[in-house]
mmCIF file of C-alpha atoms in Angstrom:
data_model
loop_
_atom_site.group_PDB
_atom_site.id
_atom_site.type_symbol
_atom_site.label_atom_id
_atom_site.label_comp_id
_atom_site.label_asym_id
_atom_site.label_seq_id
_atom_site.Cartn_x
_atom_site.Cartn_y
_atom_site.Cartn_z
ATOM 1 C CA MET S 761 -5.099 -35.149 0.894
ATOM 2 C CA SER S 762 -8.064 -33.947 -1.472
ATOM 3 C CA GLU S 763 -10.950 -31.568 -0.987
ATOM 4 C CA PHE S 764 -13.018 -34.902 -0.570
ATOM 5 C CA ASP S 765 -10.925 -35.646 2.624
ATOM 6 C CA ASN S 766 -11.625 -32.370 3.960
ATOM 7 C CA GLN S 767 -15.317 -32.740 3.440
ATOM 8 C CA PHE S 768 -15.404 -36.075 5.023
ATOM 9 C CA MET S 769 -13.527 -34.957 7.949
ATOM 10 C CA ARG S 770 -15.950 -31.940 8.295
ATOM 11 C CA ARG S 771 -18.727 -34.430 8.532
ATOM 12 C CA ALA S 772 -17.126 -36.495 11.361
ATOM 13 C CA ILE S 773 -16.478 -33.195 13.192
ATOM 14 C CA GLU S 774 -20.237 -31.973 12.762
ATOM 15 C CA LEU S 775 -21.261 -35.445 14.166
ATOM 16 C CA ALA S 776 -19.136 -34.574 17.202
ATOM 17 C CA GLU S 777 -20.810 -31.202 17.522
ATOM 18 C CA GLU S 778 -24.191 -32.678 17.107
ATOM 19 C CA GLY S 779 -23.399 -35.423 19.936
ATOM 20 C CA VAL S 780 -22.288 -32.641 22.157
ATOM 21 C CA ALA S 781 -25.268 -30.587 21.606
ATOM 22 C CA SER S 782 -27.804 -33.413 21.989
ATOM 23 C CA ASN S 783 -25.921 -34.800 24.990
ATOM 24 C CA VAL S 784 -25.381 -38.016 23.385
ATOM 25 C CA GLY S 785 -21.986 -38.373 24.839
ATOM 26 C CA GLY S 786 -18.286 -36.933 24.619
ATOM 27 C CA PRO S 787 -17.060 -34.671 21.733
ATOM 28 C CA PHE S 788 -16.023 -37.296 19.347
ATOM 29 C CA GLY S 789 -17.457 -38.154 15.777
ATOM 30 C CA ALA S 790 -16.296 -40.573 13.089
ATOM 31 C CA ILE S 791 -17.235 -41.817 9.639
ATOM 32 C CA VAL S 792 -16.429 -44.813 7.434
ATOM 33 C CA VAL S 793 -16.036 -44.150 3.583
ATOM 34 C CA TYR S 794 -16.226 -46.676 0.966
ATOM 35 C CA GLN S 795 -15.861 -45.669 -2.919
ATOM 36 C CA ASN S 796 -16.198 -42.041 -1.820
ATOM 37 C CA LYS S 797 -19.659 -42.658 -0.133
ATOM 38 C CA ILE S 798 -20.339 -42.577 3.898
ATOM 39 C CA ILE S 799 -21.418 -46.032 4.740
ATOM 40 C CA GLY S 800 -21.193 -45.582 8.441
ATOM 41 C CA GLU S 801 -21.322 -42.857 10.830
ATOM 42 C CA GLY S 802 -21.249 -42.311 14.576
ATOM 43 C CA CYS S 803 -20.767 -39.915 17.582
ATOM 44 C CA ASN S 804 -19.717 -40.989 21.099
ATOM 45 C CA ARG S 805 -22.593 -42.575 22.960
ATOM 46 C CA VAL S 806 -20.943 -43.709 25.936
ATOM 47 C CA THR S 807 -23.329 -42.011 28.556
ATOM 48 C CA SER S 808 -26.498 -42.051 26.729
ATOM 49 C CA ALA S 809 -26.308 -45.667 25.737
ATOM 50 C CA ASN S 810 -24.607 -46.967 28.776
ATOM 51 C CA ASP S 811 -21.890 -48.605 26.715
ATOM 52 C CA PRO S 812 -18.323 -47.710 27.361
ATOM 53 C CA THR S 813 -17.602 -49.319 24.082
ATOM 54 C CA ALA S 814 -19.623 -46.783 22.139
ATOM 55 C CA HIS S 815 -16.875 -44.672 21.070
ATOM 56 C CA ALA S 816 -17.487 -42.796 17.797
ATOM 57 C CA GLU S 817 -15.039 -45.156 15.668
ATOM 58 C CA VAL S 818 -16.852 -48.366 17.229
ATOM 59 C CA VAL S 819 -20.172 -47.018 16.222
ATOM 60 C CA ALA S 820 -19.218 -46.029 12.723
ATOM 61 C CA ILE S 821 -17.433 -49.291 12.240
ATOM 62 C CA ARG S 822 -20.288 -51.437 13.370
ATOM 63 C CA GLN S 823 -22.604 -49.380 10.968
ATOM 64 C CA ALA S 824 -20.250 -49.632 8.019
ATOM 65 C CA CYS S 825 -19.881 -53.515 8.629
ATOM 66 C CA THR S 826 -23.589 -53.803 8.752
ATOM 67 C CA HIS S 827 -23.848 -52.010 5.527
ATOM 68 C CA LEU S 828 -21.426 -54.092 3.863
ATOM 69 C CA SER S 829 -22.538 -57.314 5.330
ATOM 70 C CA HIS S 830 -19.014 -58.181 6.250
ATOM 71 C CA PHE S 831 -16.847 -58.112 9.371
ATOM 72 C CA GLN S 832 -13.883 -56.205 7.660
ATOM 73 C CA LEU S 833 -13.521 -52.763 5.870
ATOM 74 C CA HIS S 834 -11.185 -53.596 3.235
ATOM 75 C CA ASP S 835 -10.677 -50.547 0.955
ATOM 76 C CA CYS S 836 -12.510 -48.228 3.326
ATOM 77 C CA SER S 837 -11.337 -44.945 5.037
ATOM 78 C CA ILE S 838 -11.990 -44.018 8.579
ATOM 79 C CA TYR S 839 -12.378 -40.107 9.355
ATOM 80 C CA THR S 840 -12.371 -39.537 13.094
ATOM 81 C CA SER S 841 -12.556 -36.001 14.827
ATOM 82 C CA CYS S 842 -9.813 -37.210 17.253
ATOM 83 C CA GLU S 843 -6.980 -39.705 17.305
ATOM 84 C CA PRO S 844 -8.389 -43.077 18.266
ATOM 85 C CA CYS S 845 -7.841 -44.639 21.873
ATOM 86 C CA PRO S 846 -6.162 -47.802 22.083
ATOM 87 C CA MET S 847 -9.663 -49.834 22.028
ATOM 88 C CA CYS S 848 -10.517 -48.105 18.999
ATOM 89 C CA LEU S 849 -7.257 -48.670 17.428
ATOM 90 C CA GLY S 850 -7.640 -52.349 18.234
ATOM 91 C CA ALA S 851 -11.098 -52.191 16.546
ATOM 92 C CA ILE S 852 -9.510 -50.557 13.522
ATOM 93 C CA TYR S 853 -6.993 -53.294 13.327
ATOM 94 C CA TRP S 854 -9.402 -55.843 13.366
ATOM 95 C CA ALA S 855 -11.519 -54.207 10.870
ATOM 96 C CA ARG S 856 -8.660 -53.549 8.467
ATOM 97 C CA PRO S 857 -9.542 -50.290 6.559
ATOM 98 C CA SER S 858 -7.095 -48.798 4.148
ATOM 99 C CA ARG S 859 -6.596 -45.555 5.823
ATOM 100 C CA VAL S 860 -7.380 -43.609 8.981
ATOM 101 C CA TYR S 861 -7.636 -39.599 9.011
ATOM 102 C CA PHE S 862 -7.762 -37.982 12.502
ATOM 103 C CA GLY S 863 -8.618 -34.356 13.607
ATOM 104 C CA CYS S 864 -7.376 -33.653 17.151
ATOM 105 C CA THR S 865 -4.460 -35.543 18.619
ATOM 106 C CA HIS S 866 -4.467 -37.495 21.729
ATOM 107 C CA ALA S 867 -2.622 -34.797 23.454
ATOM 108 C CA ASP S 868 -5.659 -32.443 22.512
ATOM 109 C CA ALA S 869 -8.018 -35.063 23.975
ATOM 110 C CA ALA S 870 -5.906 -35.308 27.166
ATOM 111 C CA ALA S 871 -6.069 -31.603 27.623
ATOM 112 C CA SER S 872 -9.930 -31.581 27.425
ATOM 113 C CA GLY S 873 -10.310 -34.478 30.160
ATOM 114 C CA PHE S 874 -10.107 -37.632 27.880
ATOM 115 C CA ASP S 875 -6.715 -39.016 28.697
ATOM 116 C CA ASP S 876 -6.029 -42.422 27.189
ATOM 117 C CA HIS S 877 -2.322 -42.471 27.795
ATOM 118 C CA PHE S 878 -2.700 -44.778 30.920
ATOM 119 C CA ILE S 879 -4.285 -47.535 28.713
ATOM 120 C CA TYR S 880 -1.134 -47.545 26.400
ATOM 121 C CA ASP S 881 0.950 -47.781 29.583
ATOM 122 C CA GLU S 882 -1.034 -50.678 30.889
ATOM 123 C CA LEU S 883 -1.094 -52.674 27.633
ATOM 124 C CA GLN S 884 2.575 -52.646 27.911
ATOM 125 C CA ARG S 885 2.925 -53.686 31.553
ATOM 126 C CA ASP S 886 3.460 -57.387 32.439
ATOM 127 C CA ILE S 887 -0.022 -58.744 33.555
ATOM 128 C CA ALA S 888 1.133 -59.087 37.318
ATOM 129 C CA GLU S 889 1.795 -55.162 37.217
ATOM 130 C CA ARG S 890 -1.457 -53.917 35.750
ATOM 131 C CA SER S 891 -3.674 -51.508 37.831
ATOM 132 C CA ILE S 892 -6.734 -53.944 37.167
ATOM 133 C CA PRO S 893 -5.646 -57.396 38.703
ATOM 134 C CA MET S 894 -5.691 -59.886 36.045
ATOM 135 C CA GLU S 895 -5.277 -63.660 36.967
ATOM 136 C CA ASN S 896 -4.874 -66.887 34.882
ATOM 137 C CA LEU S 897 -7.474 -69.468 35.829
ATOM 138 C CA LEU S 898 -8.265 -73.088 34.620
ATOM 139 C CA ARG S 899 -6.186 -72.752 31.539
ATOM 140 C CA SER S 900 -6.176 -76.448 30.680
ATOM 141 C CA GLU S 901 -9.986 -76.384 30.643
ATOM 142 C CA ALA S 902 -10.032 -73.475 28.424
ATOM 143 C CA LEU S 903 -7.550 -74.800 26.059
ATOM 144 C CA ARG S 904 -10.024 -77.447 25.178
ATOM 145 C CA VAL S 905 -12.169 -75.046 23.209
ATOM 146 C CA PHE S 906 -9.203 -74.165 20.925
ATOM 147 C CA GLU S 907 -8.939 -77.909 20.264
ATOM 148 C CA LEU S 908 -12.629 -77.970 19.255
ATOM 149 C CA TRP S 909 -12.112 -74.893 16.883
ATOM 150 C CA LYS S 910 -8.998 -76.569 15.432
ATOM 151 C CA ASN S 911 -10.754 -79.859 14.662
ATOM 152 C CA LYS S 912 -14.073 -78.044 13.331
ATOM 153 C CA SER S 913 -14.134 -78.574 9.525
ATOM 154 C CA ASP S 914 -16.552 -75.746 8.713
ATOM 155 C CA ARG S 915 -15.068 -73.178 10.960
ATOM 156 C CA LYS S 916 -15.141 -69.455 9.544
ATOM 157 C CA GLU S 917 -12.019 -67.828 10.104
ATOM 158 C CA TYR S 918 -11.459 -64.257 10.451
ATOM 159 C CA MET P 547 -9.316 -68.155 43.827
ATOM 160 C CA SER P 548 -12.649 -69.791 45.203
ATOM 161 C CA GLU P 549 -14.799 -72.369 43.906
ATOM 162 C CA PHE P 550 -17.091 -69.567 42.688
ATOM 163 C CA ASP P 551 -14.230 -68.309 40.535
ATOM 164 C CA ASN P 552 -13.909 -71.883 38.853
ATOM 165 C CA GLN P 553 -17.678 -72.052 38.393
ATOM 166 C CA PHE P 554 -17.770 -68.634 36.812
ATOM 167 C CA MET P 555 -14.921 -69.253 34.505
ATOM 168 C CA ARG P 556 -16.565 -72.644 33.501
ATOM 169 C CA ARG P 557 -19.305 -70.654 32.323
ATOM 170 C CA ALA P 558 -17.180 -68.473 30.222
ATOM 171 C CA ILE P 559 -15.630 -71.660 28.675
ATOM 172 C CA GLU P 560 -18.925 -73.068 28.048
ATOM 173 C CA LEU P 561 -20.057 -70.071 26.241
ATOM 174 C CA ALA P 562 -16.930 -70.149 24.109
ATOM 175 C CA GLU P 563 -17.899 -73.948 23.398
ATOM 176 C CA GLU P 564 -21.535 -72.942 22.593
ATOM 177 C CA GLY P 565 -20.305 -70.270 20.252
ATOM 178 C CA VAL P 566 -18.022 -72.759 18.345
ATOM 179 C CA ALA P 567 -20.826 -75.254 18.035
ATOM 180 C CA SER P 568 -23.411 -72.954 16.869
ATOM 181 C CA ASN P 569 -21.185 -71.131 14.134
ATOM 182 C CA VAL P 570 -21.665 -67.974 15.911
ATOM 183 C CA GLY P 571 -17.765 -67.037 15.853
ATOM 184 C CA GLY P 572 -14.555 -67.931 17.154
ATOM 185 C CA PRO P 573 -13.689 -69.684 20.354
ATOM 186 C CA PHE P 574 -14.217 -67.105 22.991
ATOM 187 C CA GLY P 575 -16.483 -66.659 25.931
ATOM 188 C CA ALA P 576 -16.824 -64.238 28.544
ATOM 189 C CA ILE P 577 -19.113 -63.251 31.463
ATOM 190 C CA VAL P 578 -19.445 -60.275 33.826
ATOM 191 C CA VAL P 579 -20.204 -60.990 37.693
ATOM 192 C CA TYR P 580 -21.557 -58.464 40.102
ATOM 193 C CA GLN P 581 -22.374 -59.460 43.677
ATOM 194 C CA ASN P 582 -21.836 -63.074 42.702
ATOM 195 C CA LYS P 583 -24.519 -62.963 39.961
ATOM 196 C CA ILE P 584 -23.950 -63.031 36.276
ATOM 197 C CA ILE P 585 -25.100 -59.830 34.636
ATOM 198 C CA GLY P 586 -23.571 -60.079 31.178
ATOM 199 C CA GLU P 587 -22.588 -62.835 28.917
ATOM 200 C CA GLY P 588 -21.187 -63.376 25.554
ATOM 201 C CA CYS P 589 -19.536 -65.291 22.902
ATOM 202 C CA ASN P 590 -17.523 -64.162 20.029
ATOM 203 C CA ARG P 591 -19.944 -63.033 17.260
ATOM 204 C CA VAL P 592 -17.736 -61.313 14.661
ATOM 205 C CA THR P 593 -18.472 -63.588 11.675
ATOM 206 C CA SER P 594 -22.296 -64.072 12.476
ATOM 207 C CA ALA P 595 -22.963 -60.638 13.428
ATOM 208 C CA ASN P 596 -20.553 -59.066 10.913
ATOM 209 C CA ASP P 597 -19.070 -57.030 13.758
ATOM 210 C CA PRO P 598 -15.337 -56.995 14.115
ATOM 211 C CA THR P 599 -15.773 -55.485 17.573
ATOM 212 C CA ALA P 600 -18.054 -58.330 18.838
ATOM 213 C CA HIS P 601 -15.503 -60.000 20.934
ATOM 214 C CA ALA P 602 -16.786 -61.985 24.022
ATOM 215 C CA GLU P 603 -15.571 -59.517 26.331
ATOM 216 C CA VAL P 604 -17.272 -56.572 24.433
ATOM 217 C CA VAL P 605 -20.437 -58.247 24.038
ATOM 218 C CA ALA P 606 -20.573 -59.249 27.707
ATOM 219 C CA ILE P 607 -19.569 -55.707 28.989
ATOM 220 C CA ARG P 608 -22.232 -54.217 26.821
ATOM 221 C CA GLN P 609 -24.766 -56.400 28.154
ATOM 222 C CA ALA P 610 -23.695 -56.078 31.831
ATOM 223 C CA CYS P 611 -23.834 -52.236 31.407
ATOM 224 C CA THR P 612 -27.214 -52.303 30.033
ATOM 225 C CA HIS P 613 -28.143 -54.325 33.241
ATOM 226 C CA LEU P 614 -26.585 -52.038 35.518
ATOM 227 C CA SER P 615 -27.957 -48.913 33.398
ATOM 228 C CA HIS P 616 -24.549 -47.365 33.896
ATOM 229 C CA PHE P 617 -21.312 -47.199 31.587
ATOM 230 C CA GLN P 618 -18.989 -48.528 34.064
ATOM 231 C CA LEU P 619 -18.487 -51.891 35.942
ATOM 232 C CA HIS P 620 -17.496 -50.774 39.336
ATOM 233 C CA ASP P 621 -17.059 -53.755 41.653
ATOM 234 C CA CYS P 622 -17.820 -56.257 38.912
ATOM 235 C CA SER P 623 -15.394 -59.076 37.932
ATOM 236 C CA ILE P 624 -14.904 -60.480 34.309
ATOM 237 C CA TYR P 625 -14.239 -64.051 33.564
ATOM 238 C CA THR P 626 -13.213 -64.699 30.000
ATOM 239 C CA SER P 627 -12.057 -67.949 28.353
ATOM 240 C CA CYS P 628 -8.970 -66.130 26.715
ATOM 241 C CA GLU P 629 -6.720 -63.411 27.645
ATOM 242 C CA PRO P 630 -8.096 -60.091 26.120
ATOM 243 C CA CYS P 631 -6.941 -58.757 23.007
ATOM 244 C CA PRO P 632 -5.766 -55.052 22.972
ATOM 245 C CA MET P 633 -9.267 -53.793 21.737
ATOM 246 C CA CYS P 634 -10.900 -55.736 24.644
ATOM 247 C CA LEU P 635 -8.273 -54.487 27.252
ATOM 248 C CA GLY P 636 -9.161 -50.969 26.174
ATOM 249 C CA ALA P 637 -12.839 -51.731 26.633
ATOM 250 C CA ILE P 638 -12.122 -53.131 30.044
ATOM 251 C CA TYR P 639 -10.070 -50.126 31.218
ATOM 252 C CA TRP P 640 -12.878 -47.701 30.077
ATOM 253 C CA ALA P 641 -15.315 -50.096 31.885
ATOM 254 C CA ARG P 642 -13.232 -50.289 35.084
ATOM 255 C CA PRO P 643 -14.133 -53.676 36.419
ATOM 256 C CA SER P 644 -12.401 -54.663 39.737
ATOM 257 C CA ARG P 645 -10.614 -57.858 38.477
ATOM 258 C CA VAL P 646 -10.262 -60.055 35.296
ATOM 259 C CA TYR P 647 -9.689 -63.766 35.355
ATOM 260 C CA PHE P 648 -8.757 -65.372 31.912
ATOM 261 C CA GLY P 649 -8.423 -69.052 30.825
ATOM 262 C CA CYS P 650 -5.955 -69.367 27.834
ATOM 263 C CA THR P 651 -3.161 -67.065 27.322
ATOM 264 C CA HIS P 652 -2.533 -64.863 24.265
ATOM 265 C CA ALA P 653 0.125 -67.330 23.348
ATOM 266 C CA ASP P 654 -2.370 -70.050 23.331
ATOM 267 C CA ALA P 655 -4.610 -67.946 21.110
ATOM 268 C CA ALA P 656 -1.971 -67.166 18.680
ATOM 269 C CA ALA P 657 -1.103 -71.020 18.513
ATOM 270 C CA SER P 658 -4.787 -71.380 17.360
ATOM 271 C CA GLY P 659 -4.534 -68.699 14.699
ATOM 272 C CA PHE P 660 -5.755 -65.730 16.656
ATOM 273 C CA ASP P 661 -2.700 -63.587 16.832
ATOM 274 C CA ASP P 662 -3.152 -60.276 18.459
ATOM 275 C CA HIS P 663 0.646 -59.417 18.961
ATOM 276 C CA PHE P 664 0.699 -57.340 16.003
ATOM 277 C CA ILE P 665 -1.806 -54.917 17.643
ATOM 278 C CA TYR P 666 0.394 -54.399 20.718
ATOM 279 C CA ASP P 667 3.234 -53.674 18.338
ATOM 280 C CA GLU P 668 1.312 -51.249 16.197
ATOM 281 C CA LEU P 669 -0.045 -49.293 19.383
ATOM 282 C CA GLN P 670 3.682 -48.699 20.415
ATOM 283 C CA ARG P 671 4.888 -47.418 16.989
ATOM 284 C CA ASP P 672 4.830 -43.728 15.845
ATOM 285 C CA ILE P 673 1.777 -42.893 13.777
ATOM 286 C CA ALA P 674 3.901 -42.566 10.814
ATOM 287 C CA GLU P 675 5.258 -45.950 11.051
ATOM 288 C CA ARG P 676 1.954 -47.685 11.460
ATOM 289 C CA SER P 677 0.863 -50.648 8.890
ATOM 290 C CA ILE P 678 -2.499 -48.800 8.456
ATOM 291 C CA PRO P 679 -1.559 -45.146 7.151
ATOM 292 C CA MET P 680 -2.977 -42.561 9.829
ATOM 293 C CA GLU P 681 -2.816 -38.944 8.981
ATOM 294 C CA ASN P 682 -3.740 -35.658 10.789
ATOM 295 C CA LEU P 683 -6.166 -33.558 9.212
ATOM 296 C CA LEU P 684 -8.113 -30.286 9.842
ATOM 297 C CA ARG P 685 -6.932 -30.138 13.478
ATOM 298 C CA SER P 686 -7.806 -26.730 14.167
ATOM 299 C CA GLU P 687 -11.442 -27.402 13.149
ATOM 300 C CA ALA P 688 -11.773 -30.327 15.036
ATOM 301 C CA LEU P 689 -10.399 -28.569 18.257
ATOM 302 C CA ARG P 690 -13.380 -26.277 18.097
ATOM 303 C CA VAL P 691 -15.694 -29.248 19.456
ATOM 304 C CA PHE P 692 -13.305 -29.711 22.518
ATOM 305 C CA GLU P 693 -13.962 -25.983 23.150
ATOM 306 C CA LEU P 694 -17.718 -26.506 22.847
ATOM 307 C CA TRP P 695 -17.321 -29.446 25.481
ATOM 308 C CA LYS P 696 -15.320 -27.491 27.866
ATOM 309 C CA ASN P 697 -17.761 -24.771 27.794
ATOM 310 C CA LYS P 698 -20.795 -26.704 28.034
ATOM 311 C CA SER P 699 -22.420 -26.511 31.598
ATOM 312 C CA ASP P 700 -24.323 -29.649 31.501
ATOM 313 C CA ARG P 701 -21.845 -32.060 30.184
ATOM 314 C CA LYS P 702 -21.821 -35.662 31.418
ATOM 315 C CA GLU P 703 -18.297 -36.573 32.099
ATOM 316 C CA TYR P 704 -17.100 -40.223 31.988
#
């Protein structure tokens, strides 16, 4: 950990504070850093943007990808004021940054009313046992789209 | 399952087909239905929007929440052409719809080059063992934002 890392984490924490002060959303902030420069920033905007996916990490990842004009974050670091939830971890694995630094832990978040443990549990359950009913429907018709994809000569993989 | 359900799933599949045909992104489509009306639609836009979070379900959820002017999808159903990945499942649990219908399974997706199994595995690992290094940093400073939140009298919980 370098003094740079501390400075970047403090910016993520500052974004979280600003989001709380201005009623943008929950107490979370995140930044994306590439070559020692901040290329994406965000605070949680769930309640102000009416967007359940607008967690700080998602907001920062989207902004950084726009900046890079690319859908991945190779050689980037993410600094987030709190350990990412399963949705944000999924976004992070798709974005493929090199490293993630987090401030609070998910236990700290749970103690403040942001408990994401139920999502970790749900993801491990068989589909039939999940709290939100999930059913398979028209699989053979849906499979045809994958055939289209596989036969598409100019497909852009990711 | 009703004929309505089949029709809605066919719309999700159609969105996936359109996305492939127009080079918007991968072969995935999704819709959100409320009171038998489609209030959100989306196809995967990862490569065209340079947004790793722009999976069909996330796009449809965001549009539906904008339509409802709310950050949750109570009493809504989601129809998606493929079983949601962990990121999208996270988004679904935060959005809290009543039900999810999916076409292809995640095994079908993996067979077409979209393997999300590694994310399920990563989420179960201890932080120290994950493939993307994740480190705790400045926890005590970050915790102060949760104190601000807890002491905020006009906080909007979600």
